C-alpha positions as CSV (number, residue, x, y, z in Angstrom):
1,M,-4.7,4.9,-30.4
2,F,-6.1,8.3,-29.3
3,K,-5.6,11.2,-31.6
4,C,-4.0,14.3,-30.1
5,R,-4.5,17.8,-31.6
6,T,-2.3,20.8,-31.3
7,V,-3.6,23.1,-28.6
8,E,-3.0,26.7,-27.7
9,L,-0.7,26.7,-24.7
10,R,-1.7,29.1,-22.0
11,R,1.6,30.6,-21.0
12,P,0.2,33.4,-18.8
13,L,-0.7,30.7,-16.2
14,I,2.9,29.6,-15.7
15,L,3.9,32.5,-13.4
16,P,0.7,32.5,-11.3
17,L,0.9,28.7,-10.7
18,V,4.5,28.6,-9.7
19,S,4.2,31.8,-7.6
20,F,1.1,30.4,-5.9
21,L,2.8,27.1,-5.1
22,L,5.9,28.8,-3.6
23,G,3.7,31.4,-1.9
24,G,1.5,28.7,-0.4
25,V,4.4,26.7,1.0
26,T,5.9,29.9,2.4
27,F,2.6,30.8,4.0
28,A,2.4,27.3,5.6
29,I,5.9,27.8,7.0
30,A,5.2,31.2,8.4
31,Q,2.0,30.0,10.1
32,A,3.6,27.0,11.6
33,E,3.3,27.0,15.4
34,P,6.4,26.6,17.5
35,R,6.6,23.0,18.6
36,D,7.8,21.7,21.9
37,P,10.9,19.6,21.4
38,S,9.6,17.1,24.0
39,A,6.2,16.7,22.4
40,P,5.5,14.3,19.5
41,V,5.1,16.0,16.1
42,S,1.8,14.4,15.0
43,A,0.1,11.1,15.0
44,A,1.9,10.2,11.8
45,A,5.3,11.1,13.2
46,S,4.8,9.7,16.7
47,E,6.7,6.8,18.0
48,R,6.5,3.6,16.0
49,P,4.1,1.1,17.6
50,S,5.2,-2.4,18.1
51,P,4.2,-5.4,20.2
52,T,6.9,-4.7,22.8
53,S,8.4,-1.3,22.6
54,Q,9.1,1.3,20.0
55,P,12.3,2.4,18.3
56,A,13.3,5.9,19.2
57,V,12.1,8.5,16.7
58,R,14.1,11.7,16.6
59,E,11.9,14.5,17.8
60,P,12.0,18.0,16.3
61,T,14.2,20.6,17.9
62,T,13.7,24.3,17.9
63,P,16.1,26.5,16.0
64,R,19.0,27.4,18.2
65,I,22.0,29.7,18.0
66,V,25.4,28.3,18.6
67,E,28.2,30.7,19.5
68,H,31.8,30.1,18.5
69,A,34.6,32.2,19.9
70,E,37.6,32.5,17.7
71,D,40.2,35.4,17.8
72,D,37.9,37.6,19.9
73,T,35.1,37.3,17.2
74,M,31.7,35.8,17.5
75,A,30.5,33.6,14.7
76,M,26.7,33.0,14.7
77,V,25.7,29.6,13.2
78,S,22.0,28.9,12.9
79,E,20.9,25.3,12.9
80,V,17.4,24.8,11.6
81,S,15.3,21.7,12.0
82,D,12.6,20.6,9.6
83,F,9.2,19.1,10.3
84,F,10.7,15.6,10.7
85,G,13.2,16.7,13.3
86,N,16.3,16.5,11.1
87,V,18.8,19.3,11.8
88,T,20.2,21.0,8.7
89,D,22.7,23.8,8.3
90,W,20.8,25.1,5.2
91,P,18.1,27.5,6.4
92,L,16.8,28.1,2.9
93,W,15.1,24.7,2.7
94,P,11.6,25.2,4.1
95,E,9.9,23.1,6.8
96,I,7.6,20.7,4.8
97,S,4.8,18.7,6.4
98,L,1.8,16.9,5.1
99,E,-0.4,19.5,6.9
100,G,1.5,22.4,5.4
101,I,1.5,21.1,1.9
102,A,-2.2,20.1,1.9
103,W,-3.7,23.6,1.3
104,P,-1.3,24.7,-1.4
105,A,-1.8,21.4,-3.2
106,A,-5.6,21.7,-2.9
107,L,-5.7,25.2,-4.2
108,L,-3.3,24.3,-7.0
109,I,-5.7,21.6,-8.2
110,L,-8.6,24.0,-8.1
111,L,-6.6,26.6,-10.0
112,M,-5.7,24.1,-12.7
113,G,-9.4,23.4,-13.2
114,V,-10.1,27.0,-14.0
115,G,-11.9,27.3,-17.3
116,A,-14.0,24.1,-17.0
117,P,-17.8,24.3,-16.6
118,I,-18.8,24.4,-12.9
119,L,-20.9,21.2,-13.1
120,S,-18.5,19.3,-15.3
121,R,-16.8,16.1,-14.3
122,R,-13.5,17.8,-14.4
123,T,-14.6,20.4,-11.9
124,L,-16.1,17.8,-9.6
125,D,-12.9,15.7,-9.8
126,A,-10.8,18.7,-8.8
127,L,-13.1,19.5,-5.8
128,I,-12.9,15.9,-4.6
129,L,-9.1,15.8,-5.1
130,A,-8.7,19.1,-3.2
131,A,-11.0,17.9,-0.4
132,T,-9.0,14.6,-0.2
133,C,-5.8,16.6,0.4
134,V,-7.3,18.6,3.3
135,L,-9.2,15.7,4.9
136,F,-6.1,13.5,4.8
137,A,-4.0,16.1,6.5
138,V,-6.4,16.4,9.4
139,R,-6.9,12.6,9.9
140,G,-4.9,12.7,13.1
141,N,-6.9,15.5,14.8
142,Q,-8.6,13.9,17.7
143,T,-10.2,17.1,19.1
144,M,-13.9,17.3,19.3
145,S,-15.8,18.9,16.4
146,P,-18.5,21.5,16.9
147,D,-21.2,18.9,16.9
148,G,-20.0,17.7,20.3
149,E,-20.3,14.0,19.5
150,H,-17.6,13.2,17.0
151,T,-13.9,14.1,16.6
152,W,-12.4,15.7,13.5
153,Q,-10.7,12.4,12.9
154,W,-14.1,10.7,12.7
155,W,-15.4,13.3,10.2
156,S,-12.2,12.9,8.2
157,A,-12.7,9.2,8.0
158,T,-16.3,9.5,7.1
159,L,-15.8,12.2,4.4
160,L,-12.8,10.3,2.9
161,A,-15.0,7.2,2.7
162,G,-17.4,9.5,0.8
163,T,-14.7,10.4,-1.6
164,L,-14.2,6.7,-2.3
165,V,-17.8,6.3,-3.1
166,Y,-17.4,9.3,-5.5
167,W,-14.5,7.6,-7.3
168,L,-16.5,4.4,-7.6
169,I,-19.2,6.3,-9.3
170,R,-16.6,8.1,-11.5
171,G,-15.3,4.7,-12.5
172,V,-18.7,3.6,-13.6
173,Q,-19.1,6.8,-15.7
174,Q,-15.7,6.3,-17.2
175,F,-16.7,2.7,-18.1
176,M,-19.9,3.8,-19.7
177,R,-18.3,6.5,-21.9
178,P,-17.8,5.3,-25.5
179,S,-14.4,6.8,-26.0
180,L,-12.1,9.6,-25.0
181,D,-11.6,12.7,-27.1
182,A,-8.4,14.8,-27.3
183,R,-8.1,17.2,-24.3
184,E,-5.6,19.8,-23.1
185,V,-3.9,20.6,-19.8
186,N,-4.1,24.3,-19.2
187,L,-0.4,24.5,-18.7
188,S,2.4,25.0,-21.3
189,R,5.1,22.4,-21.4
190,A,7.5,24.8,-19.6
191,G,4.9,25.2,-16.9
192,C,4.5,21.4,-16.6
193,V,8.3,21.0,-16.2
194,L,8.5,23.6,-13.5
195,L,5.6,22.1,-11.7
196,L,7.3,18.7,-12.0
197,V,10.6,19.9,-10.6
198,A,8.8,21.4,-7.6
199,G,6.9,18.2,-7.0
200,I,9.9,16.0,-7.2
201,A,11.8,18.3,-4.8
202,V,9.0,18.0,-2.2
203,A,8.6,14.2,-2.6
204,G,12.4,13.7,-2.4
205,H,12.6,15.7,0.8
206,V,9.7,13.7,2.3
207,V,11.3,10.3,1.4
208,A,14.7,11.4,2.7
209,N,13.5,12.8,6.0
210,A,10.1,11.3,7.0
211,P,10.1,8.9,9.9
212,L,10.4,5.3,8.8
213,K,7.1,3.4,8.8
214,P,6.6,0.0,10.5
215,S,6.7,-1.7,7.1
216,S,10.2,-0.4,6.6
217,Y,11.3,-1.9,9.9
218,D,9.6,-5.2,9.0
219,G,11.4,-5.1,5.7
220,L,14.7,-4.5,7.5
221,A,14.4,-7.5,9.8
222,G,12.9,-9.8,7.2
223,G,15.1,-8.5,4.4
224,I,18.2,-9.4,6.4
225,H,16.8,-12.9,7.0
226,V,16.0,-13.4,3.2
227,A,19.4,-12.0,2.1
228,E,21.3,-14.4,4.4
229,T,19.2,-17.5,4.2
230,G,17.1,-17.2,1.1
231,Y,13.9,-18.1,3.0
232,L,11.1,-15.8,4.0
233,P,11.3,-14.9,7.7
234,Y,7.9,-16.3,8.8
235,G,8.3,-17.6,12.3
236,N,12.0,-16.6,12.6
237,A,11.7,-12.8,13.1
238,P,9.3,-12.3,16.0
239,G,7.3,-9.1,15.7
240,H,8.4,-8.4,12.2
241,D,7.3,-11.5,10.2
242,G,3.8,-10.2,9.3
243,A,4.6,-8.3,6.1
244,S,4.1,-9.5,2.5
245,P,6.8,-11.5,0.7
246,L,7.4,-8.6,-1.7
247,V,8.4,-6.3,1.1
248,Y,11.1,-8.8,2.2
249,W,12.3,-9.6,-1.3
250,V,12.6,-5.9,-2.3
251,H,14.6,-5.1,0.8
252,A,16.7,-8.2,0.5
253,G,17.5,-7.3,-3.2
254,V,18.6,-3.9,-2.2
255,F,20.7,-5.2,0.7
256,R,22.5,-7.6,-1.7
257,L,23.0,-4.8,-4.2
258,I,24.4,-2.4,-1.5
259,P,26.3,-4.7,0.9
260,S,26.3,-3.7,4.6
261,P,28.2,-5.3,7.6
262,P,26.5,-8.4,8.9
263,A,23.6,-7.6,11.2
264,D,24.7,-10.1,13.9
265,E,28.0,-8.4,14.2
266,L,26.5,-5.0,14.5
267,V,24.1,-5.9,17.3
268,G,26.0,-8.7,18.9
269,H,23.6,-11.5,18.0
270,A,24.5,-15.2,17.5
271,P,24.5,-16.2,13.8
272,G,20.9,-17.1,12.8
273,D,19.2,-15.0,15.5
274,Y,16.9,-12.5,13.9
275,S,14.8,-11.5,16.9
276,F,15.8,-7.8,16.8
277,D,14.4,-5.5,19.4
278,D,13.5,-1.9,18.6
279,E,16.8,-0.3,19.6
280,E,18.7,-2.8,17.5
281,L,16.5,-2.1,14.5
282,E,17.0,1.6,15.0
283,M,20.8,1.0,15.0
284,L,20.6,-1.2,11.8
285,A,18.4,1.4,10.1
286,V,21.3,3.8,10.1
287,V,23.5,1.3,8.3
288,Y,21.1,-0.4,5.9
289,P,19.7,1.6,3.0
290,L,16.0,1.7,3.9
291,R,15.3,5.1,2.4
292,F,16.9,4.0,-0.8
293,V,14.4,1.2,-0.9
294,N,11.6,3.7,-0.6
295,A,13.2,5.9,-3.3
296,V,13.4,3.0,-5.7
297,V,9.8,1.9,-5.1
298,G,8.6,5.6,-5.4
299,T,10.5,6.1,-8.6
300,L,8.9,3.0,-10.2
301,L,5.5,4.2,-9.1
302,L,6.0,7.7,-10.5
303,T,7.3,6.2,-13.8
304,A,4.1,4.1,-14.1
305,I,2.0,7.2,-13.5
306,Y,3.9,9.1,-16.2
307,V,3.4,6.2,-18.6
308,L,-0.3,6.1,-17.8
309,G,-0.7,9.8,-18.3
310,R,0.8,9.6,-21.8
311,Q,-1.7,6.9,-22.9
312,W,-4.8,9.0,-23.2
313,G,-3.9,11.6,-25.9
314,V,-3.8,14.4,-23.3
315,Q,-0.8,16.7,-24.1
316,G,1.4,17.2,-21.0
317,A,-0.7,14.8,-18.9
318,G,2.2,12.6,-18.0
319,L,4.2,15.4,-16.5
320,V,1.2,16.9,-14.7
321,A,0.2,13.5,-13.3
322,V,3.7,12.9,-11.8
323,A,3.9,16.5,-10.4
324,L,0.4,16.3,-8.8
325,T,1.2,12.9,-7.3
326,C,4.3,14.3,-5.7
327,L,2.3,17.1,-4.1
328,L,-0.8,15.2,-2.8
329,P,-0.5,14.4,0.9
330,P,-1.9,10.8,0.5
331,A,0.7,10.1,-2.2
332,L,3.5,11.6,-0.1
333,D,2.5,9.3,2.8
334,L,2.3,6.4,0.4
335,L,5.9,7.0,-0.8
336,T,7.2,6.4,2.7
337,D,5.3,3.2,3.3
338,P,6.7,0.3,1.2
339,G,4.0,-2.1,2.4
340,I,1.4,-0.1,0.5
341,A,3.5,1.6,-2.2
342,I,4.7,-1.8,-3.7
343,A,1.1,-2.9,-4.3
344,A,0.1,0.5,-5.7
345,M,3.2,0.5,-8.0
346,L,2.4,-3.0,-9.4
347,V,-1.3,-2.1,-9.9
348,A,-0.3,1.0,-11.9
349,W,2.2,-1.0,-14.0
350,S,-0.5,-3.6,-14.6
351,L,-2.8,-1.0,-16.1
352,A,0.1,0.5,-18.1
353,F,1.2,-2.9,-19.4
354,A,-2.3,-3.6,-20.6
355,M,-1.8,-1.1,-23.4
356,V,1.4,-2.8,-24.7
357,P,0.7,-4.8,-27.9
358,Y,1.3,-8.5,-28.0
359,V,3.0,-9.0,-24.6
360,G,0.8,-6.7,-22.6
361,G,-1.3,-9.6,-21.3
362,L,1.8,-11.4,-20.1
363,L,3.3,-8.4,-18.3
364,S,0.0,-7.2,-16.9
365,L,-1.1,-10.5,-15.4
366,L,2.4,-11.0,-13.8
367,A,2.2,-7.6,-12.3
368,I,-1.3,-8.0,-10.8
369,L,-0.5,-11.5,-9.4
370,A,2.6,-10.0,-7.8
371,A,0.6,-7.2,-6.4
372,G,-1.7,-9.8,-4.7
373,L,1.3,-10.9,-2.7
374,A,1.5,-7.4,-1.3
375,W,-2.3,-7.1,-0.8
376,P,-4.4,-10.1,-1.6
377,W,-7.5,-8.0,-2.5
378,C,-5.6,-6.9,-5.7
379,W,-6.5,-10.3,-7.2
380,L,-10.1,-9.1,-7.6
381,L,-8.7,-7.0,-10.5
382,I,-7.9,-10.1,-12.4
383,P,-11.4,-10.8,-13.9
384,G,-11.4,-7.4,-15.5
385,L,-8.0,-7.9,-17.0
386,L,-8.9,-11.3,-18.4
387,A,-12.1,-10.0,-20.0
388,Y,-10.2,-7.1,-21.5
389,F,-7.5,-9.3,-23.1
390,A,-10.1,-11.9,-24.2
391,R,-11.3,-9.3,-26.7
392,H,-7.8,-8.7,-28.2
393,S,-6.8,-11.6,-30.4
394,W,-3.2,-12.5,-29.5
395,Q,-3.4,-10.9,-26.1
396,V,-5.6,-13.9,-25.0
397,V,-2.6,-16.2,-25.4
398,S,-0.3,-13.7,-23.8
399,A,-2.6,-13.2,-20.8
400,T,-3.1,-17.0,-20.4
401,V,0.7,-17.5,-20.3
402,G,1.1,-14.7,-17.8
403,L,-1.6,-16.1,-15.5
404,A,-0.1,-19.6,-15.6
405,A,3.4,-18.3,-15.1
406,G,2.3,-16.2,-12.2
407,I,0.5,-19.0,-10.5
408,A,3.5,-21.3,-11.0
409,G,5.7,-18.6,-9.4
410,L,3.4,-18.4,-6.4
411,V,3.5,-22.2,-5.9
412,I,7.3,-22.2,-6.2
413,A,7.6,-19.4,-3.7
414,A,5.3,-21.2,-1.2
415,S,7.1,-24.6,-1.5
416,S,10.7,-23.6,-1.9
417,L,11.1,-20.2,-0.2
418,T,8.8,-20.5,2.8
419,Q,9.5,-22.4,6.0
420,P,6.1,-23.5,7.3
421,T,5.0,-22.5,10.8
422,I,2.4,-24.2,13.1
423,P,-1.1,-22.7,12.7
424,R,-1.7,-20.3,15.6
425,A,-4.7,-20.2,17.9
426,A,-5.0,-16.4,17.4
427,G,-4.5,-16.6,13.7
428,L,-6.4,-18.7,11.1
429,M,-7.6,-21.1,13.9
430,A,-9.6,-18.2,15.4
431,D,-10.9,-17.1,12.0
432,A,-12.0,-20.6,11.2
433,G,-13.8,-20.9,14.5
434,L,-11.5,-23.6,15.9
435,Q,-9.8,-23.8,19.2
436,P,-6.7,-25.9,20.4
437,G,-7.8,-29.0,22.2
438,F,-4.5,-29.5,24.0
439,R,-1.9,-27.6,26.0
440,A,1.9,-28.3,25.9
441,T,4.2,-27.4,28.7
442,R,7.9,-28.1,29.3
443,Q,8.8,-30.4,32.2
444,A,12.1,-31.4,33.8
445,D,14.7,-33.2,31.8
446,N,13.4,-31.5,28.6
447,L,10.2,-33.5,28.6
448,I,7.0,-32.1,27.1
449,L,3.7,-32.7,28.8
450,I,0.6,-32.6,26.6
451,E,-2.8,-32.3,28.4
452,R,-6.3,-31.7,27.3
453,R,-7.5,-28.1,27.3
454,E,-10.9,-26.8,28.1
455,P,-12.5,-24.7,25.4
456,T,-13.0,-21.0,26.1
457,E,-15.4,-18.4,24.7
458,S,-14.2,-17.5,21.2
459,A,-14.8,-14.4,19.0
460,P,-17.3,-14.7,16.1
461,A,-15.9,-16.7,13.2
462,H,-14.6,-15.0,10.0
463,M,-16.9,-14.8,6.9
464,F,-14.5,-17.1,5.2
465,A,-14.4,-19.6,8.1
466,K,-15.3,-22.6,6.0
467,V,-12.4,-21.8,3.6
468,F,-9.9,-21.5,6.5
469,Q,-11.2,-24.8,8.0
470,W,-10.5,-26.5,4.7
471,L,-7.0,-25.1,4.7
472,L,-6.2,-26.2,8.2
473,L,-7.8,-29.6,8.2
474,A,-5.8,-30.5,5.1
475,E,-2.6,-30.8,7.2
476,G,-2.3,-34.0,9.2
477,A,1.1,-33.8,10.9
478,T,0.9,-35.0,14.5
479,V,3.3,-34.7,17.5
480,A,3.9,-38.5,17.6
481,S,7.0,-38.0,15.5
482,A,8.3,-35.0,17.4
483,S,10.9,-37.2,19.1
484,S,12.9,-37.1,15.8
485,S,13.9,-33.6,16.7
486,A,17.2,-33.2,18.5
487,D,15.7,-30.8,21.0
488,I,13.0,-33.2,22.2
489,E,13.8,-36.5,23.9
490,W,10.2,-37.6,23.9
491,V,6.6,-36.4,24.3
492,Q,5.0,-37.3,27.6
493,T,1.2,-37.3,27.6
494,G,-1.4,-37.0,30.3
495,N,-5.1,-37.8,30.7
496,G,-4.9,-40.7,28.3
497,V,-3.7,-38.5,25.4
498,D,-2.4,-40.5,22.4
499,P,0.4,-38.4,20.6
500,A,-0.7,-40.0,17.3
501,E,-4.0,-38.3,17.6
502,V,-2.7,-34.8,18.5
503,F,-2.2,-32.6,15.5
504,Y,0.3,-29.7,15.8
505,R,-2.5,-27.2,15.0
506,S,-4.4,-28.5,18.1
507,V,-1.6,-27.7,20.6
508,E,-1.5,-24.5,22.5
509,A,2.2,-24.4,23.3
510,D,4.0,-22.7,26.2
511,P,5.9,-19.6,25.0
512,T,9.2,-21.4,25.8
513,L,8.2,-24.2,23.5
514,G,7.4,-22.2,20.4
515,A,10.8,-22.6,18.6
516,T,11.1,-26.3,19.7
517,L,7.8,-27.4,18.3
518,R,8.3,-25.3,15.2
519,Q,11.6,-27.1,14.5
520,A,10.0,-30.5,15.0
521,Y,7.1,-29.5,12.8
522,R,9.4,-28.5,10.0
523,A,11.4,-31.6,10.4
524,D,8.2,-33.7,10.0
525,L,7.1,-31.8,7.0
526,A,10.4,-32.3,5.3
527,D,9.5,-36.0,5.0
528,E,6.1,-35.3,3.5
529,S,5.2,-35.0,-0.2
530,T,5.9,-31.9,-2.2
531,L,2.1,-31.2,-2.4
532,T,1.8,-31.3,1.4
533,R,4.8,-29.0,1.9
534,T,3.5,-26.6,-0.8
535,W,0.1,-26.6,0.9
536,A,1.7,-25.8,4.3
537,G,3.8,-23.1,2.8
538,M,0.8,-21.4,1.2
539,R,-1.2,-21.6,4.4
540,T,1.8,-20.1,6.3
541,M,2.1,-17.2,3.8
542,L,-1.6,-16.5,4.1
543,E,-1.7,-16.6,7.9
544,Q,1.4,-14.5,8.4
545,T,0.2,-11.7,6.1
546,W,-3.5,-11.9,6.8
547,R,-3.3,-12.5,10.5
548,P,0.2,-11.8,11.7
549,D,1.3,-13.0,15.2
550,A,1.7,-9.4,16.5
551,A,-0.3,-7.0,14.5
552,E,1.2,-3.5,14.7
553,A,-1.1,-0.9,16.1
554,Q,-1.4,1.9,13.6
555,P,-1.0,5.5,14.6
556,T,-4.2,6.3,12.9
557,P,-7.2,3.9,13.3
558,G,-9.2,2.7,10.3
559,H,-12.6,4.1,9.4
560,W,-14.4,1.0,10.5
561,E,-12.7,1.1,13.8
562,L,-13.6,4.7,14.3
563,W,-17.2,4.1,13.4
564,G,-17.5,1.1,15.7
565,A,-15.9,3.0,18.6
566,F,-18.5,5.7,18.4
567,S,-21.3,3.1,18.1
568,E,-20.3,0.2,20.3
569,Q,-23.9,-0.8,20.7
570,H,-24.1,-1.3,16.9
571,A,-20.8,-3.3,16.6
572,D,-22.6,-6.3,15.1
573,R,-24.4,-4.0,12.6
574,Y,-21.1,-2.5,11.4
575,R,-19.6,-6.0,11.1
576,L,-22.5,-7.0,8.9
577,I,-22.2,-3.9,6.8
578,R,-18.5,-4.4,6.3
579,R,-19.0,-8.0,5.3
580,S,-21.7,-6.9,2.8
581,I,-19.3,-4.4,1.3
582,K,-16.7,-7.1,0.9
583,V,-19.2,-9.3,-0.9
584,L,-20.2,-6.3,-3.0
585,A,-16.6,-5.7,-4.0
586,A,-16.3,-9.3,-5.1
587,L,-19.5,-9.0,-7.1
588,L,-18.4,-5.7,-8.7
589,S,-15.1,-7.5,-9.7
590,L,-17.1,-10.2,-11.5
591,A,-19.6,-7.7,-13.0
592,A,-16.8,-5.5,-14.3
593,G,-15.2,-8.5,-16.1
594,I,-18.5,-9.6,-17.6
595,A,-19.4,-6.1,-18.7
596,L,-16.0,-5.6,-20.3
597,F,-16.3,-8.9,-22.2
598,L,-19.8,-8.1,-23.5
599,R,-19.1,-4.6,-24.8
600,N,-19.4,-4.0,-28.5
601,Q,-16.2,-1.9,-28.5
602,I,-13.6,-2.1,-25.7
603,R,-10.9,0.5,-25.1
604,P,-8.3,1.1,-22.5
605,S,-10.5,3.8,-20.9
606,H,-13.0,1.2,-20.1
607,L,-10.4,-0.9,-18.3
608,L,-9.4,2.3,-16.4
609,G,-13.0,2.6,-15.3
610,A,-13.2,-1.0,-14.2
611,F,-10.0,-0.6,-12.2
612,A,-11.4,2.5,-10.4
613,V,-14.7,0.8,-9.5
614,V,-13.1,-2.3,-8.0
615,S,-10.2,-0.4,-6.3
616,A,-12.6,2.1,-4.6
617,A,-14.8,-0.8,-3.4
618,L,-11.8,-2.6,-2.0
619,L,-10.6,0.4,-0.1
620,L,-14.1,0.9,1.4
621,A,-14.2,-2.7,2.5
622,S,-10.6,-2.6,3.9
623,Q,-10.2,-2.0,7.6
624,D,-7.7,0.9,7.1
625,G,-8.6,1.9,3.5
626,A,-10.0,5.4,3.9
627,L,-7.4,6.8,6.4
628,Q,-4.2,4.9,5.7
629,Q,-4.4,3.3,2.2
630,I,-6.2,5.9,0.2
631,G,-2.9,6.8,-1.4
632,W,-3.1,3.4,-3.1
633,L,-5.9,5.0,-5.3
634,V,-4.0,8.2,-6.2
635,P,-2.7,7.0,-9.6
636,L,-6.3,6.2,-10.7
637,M,-7.6,9.5,-9.1
638,V,-5.2,11.6,-11.1
639,T,-5.7,9.7,-14.3
640,L,-9.5,10.0,-14.0
641,W,-9.2,13.7,-13.4
642,L,-7.0,14.3,-16.4
643,T,-9.3,12.4,-18.6
644,G,-12.5,13.6,-16.9
645,A,-13.8,16.1,-19.5
646,S,-13.9,16.3,-23.2
647,V,-13.4,19.4,-25.3
648,G,-15.6,18.0,-28.0
649,K,-14.9,16.6,-31.3
650,V,-11.7,17.7,-33.0
651,P,-12.8,20.0,-35.8
652,Q,-12.2,18.7,-39.2
653,I,-10.8,21.4,-41.5
654,T,-11.1,20.8,-45.2
655,V,-8.8,22.8,-47.4
656,Q,-9.7,22.9,-51.1
657,Q,-7.4,24.2,-53.8
658,A,-9.0,27.2,-55.6
659,A,-10.0,26.5,-59.1
660,Q,-7.6,27.9,-61.7
661,A,-8.9,30.8,-63.8
662,P,-9.1,30.1,-67.6
663,P,-6.2,31.4,-69.6
664,A,-6.5,34.9,-71.0
665,P,-7.4,35.0,-74.7
666,R,-4.5,35.5,-77.0
667,V,-4.5,38.6,-79.1
């Protein structure tokens, strides 16, 4: 598709690059300040937040000397602990942290851009990538900046949001370029391999030793539930049932592939009880292969990045793309968070599949629909994909089949693999601007009293309030049939309340009644039509992932939260701005699709630009995009940088055979 020419490999750069990388890491180690064993390492490695308490995170210990007396001799054994607090007997392995690797990675990117014009796209891309590394590393710094008004964390969030604007503009530029010419990476193949080995070593160490993220613990609790019951854990794993279905399915698949002892036997629970507390999850995390899950997802992500790098006719770009991804702090943080990494991996594969002939449309649409289960905003990439495949003959049929198959899979998952839960007052009900009209309390002899409830002041409704109301009002199950449940003898009503007029969604239940009413609700839905059950399952999946029952507090706040905290008097203004950016992201998605469809010539590089535009807009609109989910954009960042500048047209060399001299005259 893209012609690649033979380039002159710059071997003299191999030793400086490798020496610089190792020297930078060594310098970061040498400059590391001694840490108090009783103090948290950083915001990213602090205790894991949860609605109740937090699982214990091993704190770093200072190097210590242990003396062993044997036969009147002293053996000195040094135990060295790394950044993540894991003690190792191998002192040669350095202490690696996101802060320590940020500057070497940034300077490495700048060094690899040597030779490009100062004002070229490639140089600007390198500067922005380097700045992203440094800004991401200081995102947890809450000390006051010299301006005296904002913290360094606020500046980090603001400048990272600025980098998202830059990549949005770069996506537009990439989309407007007619084609890509052959380019070179200023590294020989041997240098690319050495850089790749160093990057994989760093990424492997981080995945193996970094503290587990909240999404890993959610995947542990929910994955056990899925592996044992086959159903998603929504409503059955309190505090850990707010992750995407893909997080649970991936963990459950690994748990079945690598069997472990039953969880209820390990923690002493009754069979079917999945309400694990933090200490129990910490115990189960030692037995269940959570880090193997992160390694599998990370390997698939890096493989997709390698495939993408090879698609553009840039020699060595695949190896360099993987190596840089393994060294960028946002990507390293991404590899330890399956909740974000799964979506990033599927989006990268969706773009890579788009270049496969004949079946590319099928595979690409299936991947992007699955990514939407991990992060629903990913579905805004579908218009661009459909427009791209609409211009490629047989790919139209393939993409249509993929879209239909993906939607059918979502419907089956919602109807067959999801146990519906009652709409919650703090969930979609609040977003829809609705309030429960009744209150349910448990009385003596297992009776349930339902009384009218006075409305209270509610928060502003969501921008999609009308859509949520439509979803909620479509369900008509009432508590009149709750007596069919074995746990409820009958429903006693007060104040003239008729049970036949009380919908489950309108009842604010006492905490002790949650499981009882949920069991009755599911029993009633079992007698409903398949369409009703499917609708309830889809609403449950949306509510549990969009508005979980106990949203986990993140160690690092989002950029919108930081901006609002420093301008509380302008909270309404920030809310309006964020909603406007969400609308803009949706409009950019449609505009990208229309522009792709109307182009005279359409190439994969144009689809890459459309992906970058929409993805950057989505991260800007997201609550946590700039500080926590920017690693989601790393595959597109690296690909845009590697294809950011052209070396001009490949010279056409014409070789003509010299005319033969006439034969000498015969004498």
